[in-house]
Every structure is written in structure tokens, then in C-alpha cells.
């Protein structure tokens, strides 16, 4: 889950969204930017899917 204006600022909603993540936090747009910059700057990373999901792909929490 990435924080967007669509999610609002209600504390109950924020806590619910945090509970969905294994890391207990909501991602930011900067997390996406960092992943994109990593991929664009890396000359030796090819053909990969980079999960920027706070651990949700691991399926354990």
C-alpha cells in the first residue's frame, strides 16, 4: 500500500492499512521513486521484477 490522497488521513483508516503490511507501515511515493532510480542507475540489473511492497510478496506476517 502506497500512501495517496485517496486513502485520506483518518487515523482508523491509516491503522487498518498499516495492519495489512508485514512491516506495519504504509509506503510513500519516495519508496517508488527510490526503486525506479535504482533500476535506472543499475547497469547490470536486467530482466527482473522488483517488488516494492513492504514485504507483502513474502506472504508472512
PDB file of N, CA and C in Angstrom:
ATOM      1  N   UNK A   1       0.854  -1.171   0.000  1.00  0.00           N
ATOM      2  CA  UNK A   1       0.000   0.000   0.000  1.00  0.00           C
ATOM      3  C   UNK A   1       0.896   1.229   0.000  1.00  0.00           C
ATOM      4  N   UNK A   2       0.642   2.141  -0.917  1.00  0.00           N
ATOM      5  CA  UNK A   2       1.375   3.391  -1.005  1.00  0.00           C
ATOM      6  C   UNK A   2       0.435   4.514  -0.594  1.00  0.00           C
ATOM      7  N   UNK A   3       0.886   5.388   0.279  1.00  0.00           N
ATOM      8  CA  UNK A   3       0.075   6.495   0.767  1.00  0.00           C
ATOM      9  C   UNK A   3      -0.257   7.450  -0.376  1.00  0.00           C
ATOM     10  N   UNK A   4      -1.539   7.683  -0.568  1.00  0.00           N
ATOM     11  CA  UNK A   4      -2.006   8.646  -1.561  1.00  0.00           C
ATOM     12  C   UNK A   4      -3.140   9.450  -0.936  1.00  0.00           C
ATOM     13  N   UNK A   5      -3.513  10.573  -1.527  1.00  0.00           N
ATOM     14  CA  UNK A   5      -4.646  11.341  -1.005  1.00  0.00           C
ATOM     15  C   UNK A   5      -5.939  10.527  -0.991  1.00  0.00           C
ATOM     16  N   UNK A   6      -6.020   9.513  -1.828  1.00  0.00           N
ATOM     17  CA  UNK A   6      -7.212   8.673  -1.889  1.00  0.00           C
ATOM     18  C   UNK A   6      -7.469   7.961  -0.553  1.00  0.00           C
ATOM     19  N   UNK A   7      -6.419   7.697   0.224  1.00  0.00           N
ATOM     20  CA  UNK A   7      -6.571   6.987   1.488  1.00  0.00           C
ATOM     21  C   UNK A   7      -7.028   7.874   2.633  1.00  0.00           C
ATOM     22  N   UNK A   8      -6.977   9.182   2.440  1.00  0.00           N
ATOM     23  CA  UNK A   8      -7.405  10.099   3.494  1.00  0.00           C
ATOM     24  C   UNK A   8      -6.427  10.132   4.660  1.00  0.00           C
ATOM     25  N   UNK A   9      -6.812  10.843   5.693  1.00  0.00           N
ATOM     26  CA  UNK A   9      -5.933  10.992   6.855  1.00  0.00           C
ATOM     27  C   UNK A   9      -6.575  10.482   8.140  1.00  0.00           C
ATOM     28  N   UNK A  10      -7.700   9.812   8.002  1.00  0.00           N
ATOM     29  CA  UNK A  10      -8.385   9.257   9.157  1.00  0.00           C
ATOM     30  C   UNK A  10      -7.482   8.248   9.868  1.00  0.00           C
ATOM     31  N   UNK A  11      -7.304   8.409  11.170  1.00  0.00           N
ATOM     32  CA  UNK A  11      -6.392   7.539  11.928  1.00  0.00           C
ATOM     33  C   UNK A  11      -6.815   6.076  11.876  1.00  0.00           C
ATOM     34  N   UNK A  12      -8.110   5.813  11.915  1.00  0.00           N
ATOM     35  CA  UNK A  12      -8.595   4.440  11.843  1.00  0.00           C
ATOM     36  C   UNK A  12      -8.241   3.784  10.518  1.00  0.00           C
ATOM     37  N   UNK A  13      -8.415   4.535   9.435  1.00  0.00           N
ATOM     38  CA  UNK A  13      -8.065   4.026   8.108  1.00  0.00           C
ATOM     39  C   UNK A  13      -6.570   3.779   8.010  1.00  0.00           C
ATOM     40  N   UNK A  14      -5.782   4.726   8.511  1.00  0.00           N
ATOM     41  CA  UNK A  14      -4.326   4.580   8.466  1.00  0.00           C
ATOM     42  C   UNK A  14      -3.873   3.348   9.246  1.00  0.00           C
ATOM     43  N   UNK A  15      -4.444   3.138  10.426  1.00  0.00           N
ATOM     44  CA  UNK A  15      -4.080   1.970  11.231  1.00  0.00           C
ATOM     45  C   UNK A  15      -4.484   0.669  10.550  1.00  0.00           C
ATOM     46  N   UNK A  16      -5.648   0.661   9.893  1.00  0.00           N
ATOM     47  CA  UNK A  16      -6.091  -0.519   9.160  1.00  0.00           C
ATOM     48  C   UNK A  16      -5.123  -0.843   8.028  1.00  0.00           C
ATOM     49  N   UNK A  17      -4.740   0.168   7.268  1.00  0.00           N
ATOM     50  CA  UNK A  17      -3.822  -0.040   6.147  1.00  0.00           C
ATOM     51  C   UNK A  17      -2.455  -0.506   6.633  1.00  0.00           C
ATOM     52  N   UNK A  18      -1.990   0.041   7.739  1.00  0.00           N
ATOM     53  CA  UNK A  18      -0.704  -0.385   8.307  1.00  0.00           C
ATOM     54  C   UNK A  18      -0.764  -1.846   8.739  1.00  0.00           C
ATOM     55  N   UNK A  19      -1.912  -2.264   9.258  1.00  0.00           N
ATOM     56  CA  UNK A  19      -2.064  -3.650   9.724  1.00  0.00           C
ATOM     57  C   UNK A  19      -2.027  -4.643   8.560  1.00  0.00           C
ATOM     58  N   UNK A  20      -2.290  -4.185   7.349  1.00  0.00           N
ATOM     59  CA  UNK A  20      -2.250  -5.067   6.184  1.00  0.00           C
ATOM     60  C   UNK A  20      -0.829  -5.380   5.733  1.00  0.00           C
ATOM     61  N   UNK A  21       0.130  -4.602   6.203  1.00  0.00           N
ATOM     62  CA  UNK A  21       1.512  -4.748   5.752  1.00  0.00           C
ATOM     63  C   UNK A  21       2.358  -5.495   6.781  1.00  0.00           C
ATOM     64  N   UNK A  22       3.203  -6.416   6.328  1.00  0.00           N
ATOM     65  CA  UNK A  22       4.085  -7.136   7.253  1.00  0.00           C
ATOM     66  C   UNK A  22       5.042  -6.206   8.001  1.00  0.00           C
ATOM     67  N   UNK A  23       5.387  -5.071   7.401  1.00  0.00           N
ATOM     68  CA  UNK A  23       6.297  -4.136   8.074  1.00  0.00           C
ATOM     69  C   UNK A  23       5.558  -3.176   8.996  1.00  0.00           C
ATOM     70  N   UNK A  24       4.229  -3.200   8.943  1.00  0.00           N
ATOM     71  CA  UNK A  24       3.440  -2.337   9.813  1.00  0.00           C
ATOM     72  C   UNK A  24       3.484  -0.871   9.423  1.00  0.00           C
ATOM     73  N   UNK A  25       3.764  -0.606   8.157  1.00  0.00           N
ATOM     74  CA  UNK A  25       3.797   0.783   7.710  1.00  0.00           C
ATOM     75  C   UNK A  25       3.215   0.915   6.312  1.00  0.00           C
ATOM     76  N   UNK A  26       2.919   2.136   5.947  1.00  0.00           N
ATOM     77  CA  UNK A  26       2.417   2.443   4.619  1.00  0.00           C
ATOM     78  C   UNK A  26       3.575   3.019   3.821  1.00  0.00           C
ATOM     79  N   UNK A  27       3.720   2.575   2.581  1.00  0.00           N
ATOM     80  CA  UNK A  27       4.785   3.081   1.739  1.00  0.00           C
ATOM     81  C   UNK A  27       4.510   4.507   1.286  1.00  0.00           C
ATOM     82  N   UNK A  28       5.570   5.169   0.878  1.00  0.00           N
ATOM     83  CA  UNK A  28       5.439   6.540   0.387  1.00  0.00           C
ATOM     84  C   UNK A  28       5.780   6.590  -1.099  1.00  0.00           C
ATOM     85  N   UNK A  29       5.444   7.697  -1.726  1.00  0.00           N
ATOM     86  CA  UNK A  29       5.806   7.855  -3.125  1.00  0.00           C
ATOM     87  C   UNK A  29       7.322   7.846  -3.293  1.00  0.00           C
ATOM     88  N   UNK A  30       8.045   8.267  -2.267  1.00  0.00           N
ATOM     89  CA  UNK A  30       9.508   8.253  -2.332  1.00  0.00           C
ATOM     90  C   UNK A  30      10.044   6.825  -2.414  1.00  0.00           C
ATOM     91  N   UNK A  31       9.347   5.865  -1.820  1.00  0.00           N
ATOM     92  CA  UNK A  31       9.755   4.462  -1.930  1.00  0.00           C
ATOM     93  C   UNK A  31       9.715   3.997  -3.387  1.00  0.00           C
ATOM     94  N   UNK A  32       8.717   4.434  -4.123  1.00  0.00           N
ATOM     95  CA  UNK A  32       8.610   4.090  -5.539  1.00  0.00           C
ATOM     96  C   UNK A  32       9.706   4.793  -6.335  1.00  0.00           C
ATOM     97  N   UNK A  33       9.914   6.070  -6.035  1.00  0.00           N
ATOM     98  CA  UNK A  33      10.965   6.837  -6.720  1.00  0.00           C
ATOM     99  C   UNK A  33      12.321   6.180  -6.499  1.00  0.00           C
ATOM    100  N   UNK A  34      12.617   5.777  -5.272  1.00  0.00           N
ATOM    101  CA  UNK A  34      13.906   5.137  -4.977  1.00  0.00           C
ATOM    102  C   UNK A  34      14.104   3.857  -5.789  1.00  0.00           C
ATOM    103  N   UNK A  35      13.031   3.057  -5.925  1.00  0.00           N
ATOM    104  CA  UNK A  35      13.122   1.820  -6.698  1.00  0.00           C
ATOM    105  C   UNK A  35      13.365   2.121  -8.180  1.00  0.00           C
ATOM    106  N   UNK A  36      12.670   3.098  -8.714  1.00  0.00           N
ATOM    107  CA  UNK A  36      12.852   3.469 -10.120  1.00  0.00           C
ATOM    108  C   UNK A  36      14.262   3.981 -10.355  1.00  0.00           C
ATOM    109  N   UNK A  37      14.753   4.824  -9.455  1.00  0.00           N
ATOM    110  CA  UNK A  37      16.108   5.344  -9.604  1.00  0.00           C
ATOM    111  C   UNK A  37      17.142   4.225  -9.517  1.00  0.00           C
ATOM    112  N   UNK A  38      16.911   3.268  -8.642  1.00  0.00           N
ATOM    113  CA  UNK A  38      17.821   2.129  -8.558  1.00  0.00           C
ATOM    114  C   UNK A  38      17.889   1.402  -9.898  1.00  0.00           C
ATOM    115  N   UNK A  39      16.721   1.125 -10.470  1.00  0.00           N
ATOM    116  CA  UNK A  39      16.685   0.387 -11.727  1.00  0.00           C
ATOM    117  C   UNK A  39      17.286   1.185 -12.888  1.00  0.00           C
ATOM    118  N   UNK A  40      17.059   2.478 -12.900  1.00  0.00           N
ATOM    119  CA  UNK A  40      17.619   3.284 -13.995  1.00  0.00           C
ATOM    120  C   UNK A  40      19.125   3.497 -13.839  1.00  0.00           C
ATOM    121  N   UNK A  41      19.614   3.465 -12.615  1.00  0.00           N
ATOM    122  CA  UNK A  41      21.048   3.673 -12.376  1.00  0.00           C
ATOM    123  C   UNK A  41      21.865   2.388 -12.458  1.00  0.00           C
ATOM    124  N   UNK A  42      21.211   1.251 -12.380  1.00  0.00           N
ATOM    125  CA  UNK A  42      21.915  -0.016 -12.358  1.00  0.00           C
ATOM    126  C   UNK A  42      22.196  -0.497 -13.778  1.00  0.00           C
ATOM    127  N   UNK A  43      23.463  -0.629 -14.096  1.00  0.00           N
ATOM    128  CA  UNK A  43      23.852  -1.085 -15.425  1.00  0.00           C
ATOM    129  C   UNK A  43      23.848  -2.603 -15.563  1.00  0.00           C
ATOM    130  N   UNK A  44      23.787  -3.315 -14.454  1.00  0.00           N
ATOM    131  CA  UNK A  44      23.930  -4.761 -14.503  1.00  0.00           C
ATOM    132  C   UNK A  44      22.668  -5.491 -14.034  1.00  0.00           C
ATOM    133  N   UNK A  45      21.599  -4.753 -13.745  1.00  0.00           N
ATOM    134  CA  UNK A  45      20.333  -5.366 -13.350  1.00  0.00           C
ATOM    135  C   UNK A  45      19.421  -5.391 -14.567  1.00  0.00           C
ATOM    136  N   UNK A  46      19.089  -6.604 -15.012  1.00  0.00           N
ATOM    137  CA  UNK A  46      18.227  -6.746 -16.187  1.00  0.00           C
ATOM    138  C   UNK A  46      17.202  -7.848 -15.953  1.00  0.00           C
ATOM    139  N   UNK A  47      16.066  -7.723 -16.584  1.00  0.00           N
ATOM    140  CA  UNK A  47      15.059  -8.780 -16.582  1.00  0.00           C
ATOM    141  C   UNK A  47      14.590  -9.201 -15.208  1.00  0.00           C
ATOM    142  N   UNK A  48      14.315  -8.261 -14.337  1.00  0.00           N
ATOM    143  CA  UNK A  48      13.863  -8.618 -13.000  1.00  0.00           C
ATOM    144  C   UNK A  48      12.609  -7.843 -12.633  1.00  0.00           C
ATOM    145  N   UNK A  49      11.842  -8.406 -11.733  1.00  0.00           N
ATOM    146  CA  UNK A  49      10.691  -7.712 -11.171  1.00  0.00           C
ATOM    147  C   UNK A  49      11.085  -7.304  -9.758  1.00  0.00           C
ATOM    148  N   UNK A  50      11.060  -6.018  -9.499  1.00  0.00           N
ATOM    149  CA  UNK A  50      11.441  -5.503  -8.189  1.00  0.00           C
ATOM    150  C   UNK A  50      10.174  -5.220  -7.398  1.00  0.00           C
ATOM    151  N   UNK A  51       9.935  -6.021  -6.392  1.00  0.00           N
ATOM    152  CA  UNK A  51       8.741  -5.831  -5.564  1.00  0.00           C
ATOM    153  C   UNK A  51       8.987  -4.700  -4.570  1.00  0.00           C
ATOM    154  N   UNK A  52       8.203  -3.660  -4.689  1.00  0.00           N
ATOM    155  CA  UNK A  52       8.260  -2.536  -3.742  1.00  0.00           C
ATOM    156  C   UNK A  52       6.923  -2.584  -3.006  1.00  0.00           C
ATOM    157  N   UNK A  53       6.848  -3.521  -2.063  1.00  0.00           N
ATOM    158  CA  UNK A  53       5.548  -3.816  -1.451  1.00  0.00           C
ATOM    159  C   UNK A  53       5.590  -3.983   0.069  1.00  0.00           C
ATOM    160  N   UNK A  54       6.674  -3.571   0.686  1.00  0.00           N
ATOM    161  CA  UNK A  54       6.744  -3.650   2.144  1.00  0.00           C
ATOM    162  C   UNK A  54       6.708  -5.069   2.675  1.00  0.00           C
ATOM    163  N   UNK A  55       7.073  -6.037   1.862  1.00  0.00           N
ATOM    164  CA  UNK A  55       7.137  -7.422   2.313  1.00  0.00           C
ATOM    165  C   UNK A  55       5.891  -8.233   2.025  1.00  0.00           C
ATOM    166  N   UNK A  56       4.903  -7.663   1.355  1.00  0.00           N
ATOM    167  CA  UNK A  56       3.648  -8.394   1.115  1.00  0.00           C
ATOM    168  C   UNK A  56       3.852  -9.617   0.235  1.00  0.00           C
ATOM    169  N   UNK A  57       4.845  -9.588  -0.659  1.00  0.00           N
ATOM    170  CA  UNK A  57       5.099 -10.739  -1.531  1.00  0.00           C
ATOM    171  C   UNK A  57       5.625 -11.951  -0.757  1.00  0.00           C
ATOM    172  N   UNK A  58       6.154 -11.714   0.431  1.00  0.00           N
ATOM    173  CA  UNK A  58       6.677 -12.822   1.227  1.00  0.00           C
ATOM    174  C   UNK A  58       5.553 -13.672   1.787  1.00  0.00           C
ATOM    175  N   UNK A  59       4.380 -13.055   1.977  1.00  0.00           N
ATOM    176  CA  UNK A  59       3.224 -13.785   2.451  1.00  0.00           C
ATOM    177  C   UNK A  59       3.300 -14.186   3.911  1.00  0.00           C
ATOM    178  N   UNK A  60       4.183 -13.543   4.676  1.00  0.00           N
ATOM    179  CA  UNK A  60       4.286 -13.877   6.091  1.00  0.00           C
ATOM    180  C   UNK A  60       4.159 -12.630   6.941  1.00  0.00           C
ATOM    181  N   UNK A  61       3.194 -12.640   7.837  1.00  0.00           N
ATOM    182  CA  UNK A  61       3.063 -11.584   8.838  1.00  0.00           C
ATOM    183  C   UNK A  61       2.045 -11.940   9.844  1.00  0.00           C
TER     184      UNK A  61
END
